[in-house]
Amino acid sequence: MARSRAFEDLATVVYVWGDDGYQAHAAGGRQGQAGAQPHFRDREVITRLRLRDCLPFPGETQFLGFVRAHHRALFPPRLSQSPFHRRARQLWPWVEALRRHWAEALGATRASLYRLDTQPLPVVGDTRRKDRSDFAATADYGVCTSRNLKYFGYKRVRLCTPAGGPAAYDLVPASTDARVAGEQVRDWVWQARILGDQGCMGADGPQGYRETRGLEILTPARAHQRTARPVGVPRWLNRLRERIEGAFHEVQNTGRHLEPLTCRTRRGLSTQVAAQMASHALKLLLRRQAGIDVRTFTLTL
């Protein structure tokens, strides 16, 4: 009973915080649309989209079953999965607007140190035809060497602070070089150091960003590479990478795992990614400003 009550309190907090952000940054873009107003409002769709990433359910079916069985009063107008997915895809730009608003509140775009990383996102299984899917024009084949994985899909490029604050992210084709993929998110920050993998090495790219935006790209040296770095720098980079990897692990495990999702359109995948990044930003903001730990439904103050 106590945990049930805690979830209701969490749902109320998520709704209020989301509603404030929606009114300030998203509501204006939804005004003037033709047709009757739906019974299930946009802010309620966004709230359910974020709450789904606050519970450790493997899929949306289990989450909806939990809400209908124990918390039907939280969402009186019943909205089935298919209409919900359509509404969620329509609201993708406003979910992303909320993510950026919360990232600004966290100071994620004004930090002095960031971690750049990529994550494989397969979208079409081996037995399905790729040329007839909605991803045919934008996705392609790629290889994740760390996992010995060859897949068809995208890379999610993430630029986060050491604490996990999501400064920027993007989806690029799976075959995109790491240096090119990083360019999609580095334009969001300036006057900072960015810790990347060996794939981010390159003389022209880092030098150009250092001159134009004040960015310094730090990468671990290869075994055969001659470097003039001080002796303690590689050790400092390794310790820093281990600490930041923990923050990336929390981002990746926010809500549902993205890889086994059965999204059939690029817009649907973008909505799921934006919702996960927005949920993670809100978790950090609730923990920092309100002392609420979403993972345990407790107050940390």
mmCIF file of N, CA, C and O in Angstrom, residues 46-103:
data_model
loop_
_atom_site.group_PDB
_atom_site.id
_atom_site.type_symbol
_atom_site.label_atom_id
_atom_site.label_comp_id
_atom_site.label_asym_id
_atom_site.label_seq_id
_atom_site.Cartn_x
_atom_site.Cartn_y
_atom_site.Cartn_z
ATOM 1 N N ILE A 46 1.978 12.945 -22.391
ATOM 2 C CA ILE A 46 3.399 13.117 -22.079
ATOM 3 C C ILE A 46 3.714 12.573 -20.692
ATOM 4 O O ILE A 46 4.771 11.961 -20.474
ATOM 5 N N THR A 47 2.808 12.753 -19.737
ATOM 6 C CA THR A 47 3.031 12.214 -18.395
ATOM 7 C C THR A 47 3.107 10.701 -18.423
ATOM 8 O O THR A 47 3.999 10.091 -17.810
ATOM 9 N N ARG A 48 2.195 10.067 -19.139
ATOM 10 C CA ARG A 48 2.231 8.605 -19.211
ATOM 11 C C ARG A 48 3.473 8.125 -19.953
ATOM 12 O O ARG A 48 4.051 7.093 -19.622
ATOM 13 N N LEU A 49 3.906 8.899 -20.932
ATOM 14 C CA LEU A 49 5.112 8.551 -21.679
ATOM 15 C C LEU A 49 6.338 8.577 -20.766
ATOM 16 O O LEU A 49 7.227 7.734 -20.884
ATOM 17 N N ARG A 50 6.369 9.525 -19.841
ATOM 18 C CA ARG A 50 7.523 9.618 -18.923
ATOM 19 C C ARG A 50 7.409 8.631 -17.780
ATOM 20 O O ARG A 50 8.413 8.073 -17.337
ATOM 21 N N LEU A 51 6.212 8.425 -17.262
ATOM 22 C CA LEU A 51 6.051 7.461 -16.170
ATOM 23 C C LEU A 51 6.447 6.055 -16.606
ATOM 24 O O LEU A 51 6.921 5.257 -15.795
ATOM 25 N N ARG A 52 6.258 5.759 -17.872
ATOM 26 C CA ARG A 52 6.621 4.446 -18.388
ATOM 27 C C ARG A 52 8.114 4.174 -18.206
ATOM 28 O O ARG A 52 8.535 3.027 -18.067
ATOM 29 N N ASP A 53 8.924 5.230 -18.196
ATOM 30 C CA ASP A 53 10.364 5.076 -18.011
ATOM 31 C C ASP A 53 10.787 5.191 -16.558
ATOM 32 O O ASP A 53 11.982 5.250 -16.271
ATOM 33 N N CYS A 54 9.829 5.245 -15.653
ATOM 34 C CA CYS A 54 10.146 5.310 -14.219
ATOM 35 C C CYS A 54 9.955 3.972 -13.527
ATOM 36 O O CYS A 54 10.309 3.841 -12.350
ATOM 37 N N LEU A 55 9.379 2.998 -14.225
ATOM 38 C CA LEU A 55 9.116 1.689 -13.623
ATOM 39 C C LEU A 55 9.874 0.607 -14.394
ATOM 40 O O LEU A 55 10.001 0.690 -15.621
ATOM 41 N N PRO A 56 10.346 -0.420 -13.714
ATOM 42 C CA PRO A 56 11.174 -1.448 -14.361
ATOM 43 C C PRO A 56 10.366 -2.509 -15.096
ATOM 44 O O PRO A 56 10.597 -3.708 -14.928
ATOM 45 N N PHE A 57 9.391 -2.103 -15.902
ATOM 46 C CA PHE A 57 8.635 -3.066 -16.692
ATOM 47 C C PHE A 57 9.328 -3.275 -18.035
ATOM 48 O O PHE A 57 9.822 -2.305 -18.638
ATOM 49 N N PRO A 58 9.381 -4.498 -18.547
ATOM 50 C CA PRO A 58 10.088 -4.752 -19.806
ATOM 51 C C PRO A 58 9.397 -4.183 -21.029
ATOM 52 O O PRO A 58 10.031 -3.967 -22.052
ATOM 53 N N GLY A 59 8.087 -3.941 -20.951
ATOM 54 C CA GLY A 59 7.365 -3.435 -22.109
ATOM 55 C C GLY A 59 6.172 -2.598 -21.707
ATOM 56 O O GLY A 59 5.783 -2.538 -20.534
ATOM 57 N N GLU A 60 5.572 -1.971 -22.713
ATOM 58 C CA GLU A 60 4.441 -1.081 -22.435
ATOM 59 C C GLU A 60 3.199 -1.856 -22.024
ATOM 60 O O GLU A 60 2.388 -1.362 -21.246
ATOM 61 N N THR A 61 3.020 -3.075 -22.522
ATOM 62 C CA THR A 61 1.854 -3.870 -22.161
ATOM 63 C C THR A 61 1.807 -4.116 -20.656
ATOM 64 O O THR A 61 0.755 -3.995 -20.018
ATOM 65 N N GLN A 62 2.969 -4.455 -20.071
ATOM 66 C CA GLN A 62 3.025 -4.690 -18.627
ATOM 67 C C GLN A 62 2.754 -3.404 -17.855
ATOM 68 O O GLN A 62 2.072 -3.413 -16.828
ATOM 69 N N PHE A 63 3.293 -2.284 -18.356
ATOM 70 C CA PHE A 63 3.063 -1.006 -17.679
ATOM 71 C C PHE A 63 1.586 -0.630 -17.705
ATOM 72 O O PHE A 63 1.014 -0.214 -16.690
ATOM 73 N N LEU A 64 0.949 -0.770 -18.865
ATOM 74 C CA LEU A 64 -0.468 -0.433 -18.961
ATOM 75 C C LEU A 64 -1.315 -1.350 -18.087
ATOM 76 O O LEU A 64 -2.291 -0.910 -17.469
ATOM 77 N N GLY A 65 -0.952 -2.619 -18.023
ATOM 78 C CA GLY A 65 -1.687 -3.535 -17.147
ATOM 79 C C GLY A 65 -1.566 -3.145 -15.694
ATOM 80 O O GLY A 65 -2.540 -3.233 -14.934
ATOM 81 N N PHE A 66 -0.384 -2.696 -15.283
ATOM 82 C CA PHE A 66 -0.183 -2.245 -13.912
ATOM 83 C C PHE A 66 -1.039 -1.019 -13.605
ATOM 84 O O PHE A 66 -1.694 -0.939 -12.550
ATOM 85 N N VAL A 67 -1.058 -0.045 -14.521
ATOM 86 C CA VAL A 67 -1.826 1.181 -14.292
ATOM 87 C C VAL A 67 -3.324 0.881 -14.265
ATOM 88 O O VAL A 67 -4.057 1.379 -13.396
ATOM 89 N N ARG A 68 -3.812 0.044 -15.188
ATOM 90 C CA ARG A 68 -5.241 -0.258 -15.226
ATOM 91 C C ARG A 68 -5.684 -1.053 -14.005
ATOM 92 O O ARG A 68 -6.805 -0.897 -13.531
ATOM 93 N N ALA A 69 -4.796 -1.904 -13.488
ATOM 94 C CA ALA A 69 -5.171 -2.737 -12.349
ATOM 95 C C ALA A 69 -5.109 -1.992 -11.023
ATOM 96 O O ALA A 69 -5.909 -2.271 -10.125
ATOM 97 N N HIS A 70 -4.196 -1.042 -10.885
ATOM 98 C CA HIS A 70 -3.964 -0.434 -9.577
ATOM 99 C C HIS A 70 -4.147 1.078 -9.550
ATOM 100 O O HIS A 70 -4.353 1.640 -8.463
ATOM 101 N N HIS A 71 -4.066 1.749 -10.708
ATOM 102 C CA HIS A 71 -4.088 3.219 -10.688
ATOM 103 C C HIS A 71 -4.953 3.766 -11.811
ATOM 104 O O HIS A 71 -4.587 4.740 -12.466
ATOM 105 N N ARG A 72 -6.093 3.162 -12.013
ATOM 106 C CA ARG A 72 -6.978 3.632 -13.081
ATOM 107 C C ARG A 72 -7.439 5.067 -12.821
ATOM 108 O O ARG A 72 -7.692 5.826 -13.774
ATOM 109 N N ALA A 73 -7.547 5.472 -11.561
ATOM 110 C CA ALA A 73 -8.019 6.826 -11.249
ATOM 111 C C ALA A 73 -7.044 7.902 -11.703
ATOM 112 O O ALA A 73 -7.430 9.071 -11.867
ATOM 113 N N LEU A 74 -5.771 7.549 -11.912
ATOM 114 C CA LEU A 74 -4.801 8.538 -12.367
ATOM 115 C C LEU A 74 -5.078 8.992 -13.795
ATOM 116 O O LEU A 74 -4.773 10.131 -14.164
ATOM 117 N N PHE A 75 -5.617 8.111 -14.634
ATOM 118 C CA PHE A 75 -5.910 8.418 -16.024
ATOM 119 C C PHE A 75 -7.326 7.948 -16.336
ATOM 120 O O PHE A 75 -7.527 6.904 -16.966
ATOM 121 N N PRO A 76 -8.343 8.711 -15.886
ATOM 122 C CA PRO A 76 -9.747 8.266 -16.073
ATOM 123 C C PRO A 76 -10.125 7.993 -17.519
ATOM 124 O O PRO A 76 -10.716 6.956 -17.812
ATOM 125 N N PRO A 77 -9.808 8.888 -18.493
ATOM 126 C CA PRO A 77 -10.162 8.556 -19.878
ATOM 127 C C PRO A 77 -9.255 7.431 -20.382
ATOM 128 O O PRO A 77 -8.033 7.569 -20.405
ATOM 129 N N ARG A 78 -9.852 6.330 -20.770
ATOM 130 C CA ARG A 78 -9.066 5.199 -21.229
ATOM 131 C C ARG A 78 -8.557 5.441 -22.653
ATOM 132 O O ARG A 78 -9.321 5.792 -23.534
ATOM 133 N N LEU A 79 -7.269 5.252 -22.835
ATOM 134 C CA LEU A 79 -6.657 5.418 -24.140
ATOM 135 C C LEU A 79 -5.890 4.148 -24.462
ATOM 136 O O LEU A 79 -4.944 3.787 -23.770
ATOM 137 N N SER A 80 -6.313 3.442 -25.503
ATOM 138 C CA SER A 80 -5.666 2.189 -25.868
ATOM 139 C C SER A 80 -4.299 2.456 -26.482
ATOM 140 O O SER A 80 -3.931 3.593 -26.782
ATOM 141 N N GLN A 81 -3.540 1.378 -26.709
ATOM 142 C CA GLN A 81 -2.165 1.536 -27.128
ATOM 143 C C GLN A 81 -2.023 2.189 -28.497
ATOM 144 O O GLN A 81 -1.172 3.061 -28.690
ATOM 145 N N SER A 82 -2.849 1.790 -29.456
ATOM 146 C CA SER A 82 -2.692 2.330 -30.802
ATOM 147 C C SER A 82 -2.934 3.843 -30.863
ATOM 148 O O SER A 82 -2.097 4.581 -31.400
ATOM 149 N N PRO A 83 -4.059 4.366 -30.309
ATOM 150 C CA PRO A 83 -4.222 5.835 -30.294
ATOM 151 C C PRO A 83 -3.143 6.534 -29.479
ATOM 152 O O PRO A 83 -2.711 7.630 -29.827
ATOM 153 N N PHE A 84 -2.705 5.885 -28.393
ATOM 154 C CA PHE A 84 -1.652 6.490 -27.588
ATOM 155 C C PHE A 84 -0.366 6.655 -28.391
ATOM 156 O O PHE A 84 0.300 7.696 -28.335
ATOM 157 N N HIS A 85 0.003 5.638 -29.167
ATOM 158 C CA HIS A 85 1.216 5.725 -29.969
ATOM 159 C C HIS A 85 1.092 6.818 -31.024
ATOM 160 O O HIS A 85 2.068 7.540 -31.286
ATOM 161 N N ARG A 86 -0.060 6.965 -31.628
ATOM 162 C CA ARG A 86 -0.249 8.025 -32.626
ATOM 163 C C ARG A 86 -0.099 9.398 -31.988
ATOM 164 O O ARG A 86 0.562 10.282 -32.541
ATOM 165 N N ARG A 87 -0.721 9.577 -30.836
ATOM 166 C CA ARG A 87 -0.611 10.859 -30.133
ATOM 167 C C ARG A 87 0.823 11.119 -29.691
ATOM 168 O O ARG A 87 1.306 12.252 -29.771
ATOM 169 N N ALA A 88 1.496 10.093 -29.211
ATOM 170 C CA ALA A 88 2.873 10.258 -28.757
ATOM 171 C C ALA A 88 3.777 10.678 -29.911
ATOM 172 O O ALA A 88 4.649 11.545 -29.748
ATOM 173 N N ARG A 89 3.600 10.073 -31.083
ATOM 174 C CA ARG A 89 4.416 10.455 -32.244
ATOM 175 C C ARG A 89 4.160 11.902 -32.646
ATOM 176 O O ARG A 89 5.080 12.619 -33.040
ATOM 177 N N GLN A 90 2.914 12.343 -32.539
ATOM 178 C CA GLN A 90 2.601 13.735 -32.855
ATOM 179 C C GLN A 90 3.244 14.703 -31.875
ATOM 180 O O GLN A 90 3.579 15.835 -32.230
ATOM 181 N N LEU A 91 3.423 14.253 -30.641
ATOM 182 C CA LEU A 91 3.954 15.121 -29.590
ATOM 183 C C LEU A 91 5.469 15.066 -29.480
ATOM 184 O O LEU A 91 6.037 15.671 -28.568
ATOM 185 N N TRP A 92 6.144 14.343 -30.395
ATOM 186 C CA TRP A 92 7.591 14.210 -30.294
ATOM 187 C C TRP A 92 8.319 15.559 -30.194
ATOM 188 O O TRP A 92 9.202 15.720 -29.339
ATOM 189 N N PRO A 93 7.995 16.586 -31.009
ATOM 190 C CA PRO A 93 8.736 17.850 -30.891
ATOM 191 C C PRO A 93 8.594 18.497 -29.521
ATOM 192 O O PRO A 93 9.535 19.133 -29.032
ATOM 193 N N TRP A 94 7.444 18.321 -28.880
ATOM 194 C CA TRP A 94 7.229 18.952 -27.590
ATOM 195 C C TRP A 94 7.866 18.152 -26.455
ATOM 196 O O TRP A 94 8.275 18.719 -25.454
ATOM 197 N N VAL A 95 7.977 16.854 -26.617
ATOM 198 C CA VAL A 95 8.744 16.045 -25.660
ATOM 199 C C VAL A 95 10.211 16.449 -25.712
ATOM 200 O O VAL A 95 10.873 16.607 -24.686
ATOM 201 N N GLU A 96 10.728 16.658 -26.910
ATOM 202 C CA GLU A 96 12.112 17.101 -27.061
ATOM 203 C C GLU A 96 12.297 18.511 -26.495
ATOM 204 O O GLU A 96 13.350 18.827 -25.911
ATOM 205 N N ALA A 97 11.291 19.369 -26.649
ATOM 206 C CA ALA A 97 11.376 20.713 -26.075
ATOM 207 C C ALA A 97 11.480 20.650 -24.558
ATOM 208 O O ALA A 97 12.225 21.423 -23.941
ATOM 209 N N LEU A 98 10.730 19.735 -23.937
ATOM 210 C CA LEU A 98 10.823 19.564 -22.493
ATOM 211 C C LEU A 98 12.197 19.048 -22.094
ATOM 212 O O LEU A 98 12.771 19.477 -21.087
ATOM 213 N N ARG A 99 12.759 18.112 -22.878
ATOM 214 C CA ARG A 99 14.097 17.596 -22.576
ATOM 215 C C ARG A 99 15.125 18.720 -22.581
ATOM 216 O O ARG A 99 15.978 18.824 -21.698
ATOM 217 N N ARG A 100 15.039 19.604 -23.565
ATOM 218 C CA ARG A 100 15.992 20.718 -23.644
ATOM 219 C C ARG A 100 15.791 21.693 -22.489
ATOM 220 O O ARG A 100 16.766 22.232 -21.945
ATOM 221 N N HIS A 101 14.535 21.921 -22.113
ATOM 222 C CA HIS A 101 14.252 22.809 -20.983
ATOM 223 C C HIS A 101 14.857 22.268 -19.696
ATOM 224 O O HIS A 101 15.496 23.001 -18.932
ATOM 225 N N TRP A 102 14.683 20.986 -19.440
ATOM 226 C CA TRP A 102 15.227 20.394 -18.217
ATOM 227 C C TRP A 102 16.746 20.300 -18.278
ATOM 228 O O TRP A 102 17.419 20.420 -17.254
ATOM 229 N N ALA A 103 17.308 20.076 -19.467
ATOM 230 C CA ALA A 103 18.767 20.059 -19.603
ATOM 231 C C ALA A 103 19.350 21.431 -19.287
ATOM 232 O O ALA A 103 20.409 21.536 -18.641
#
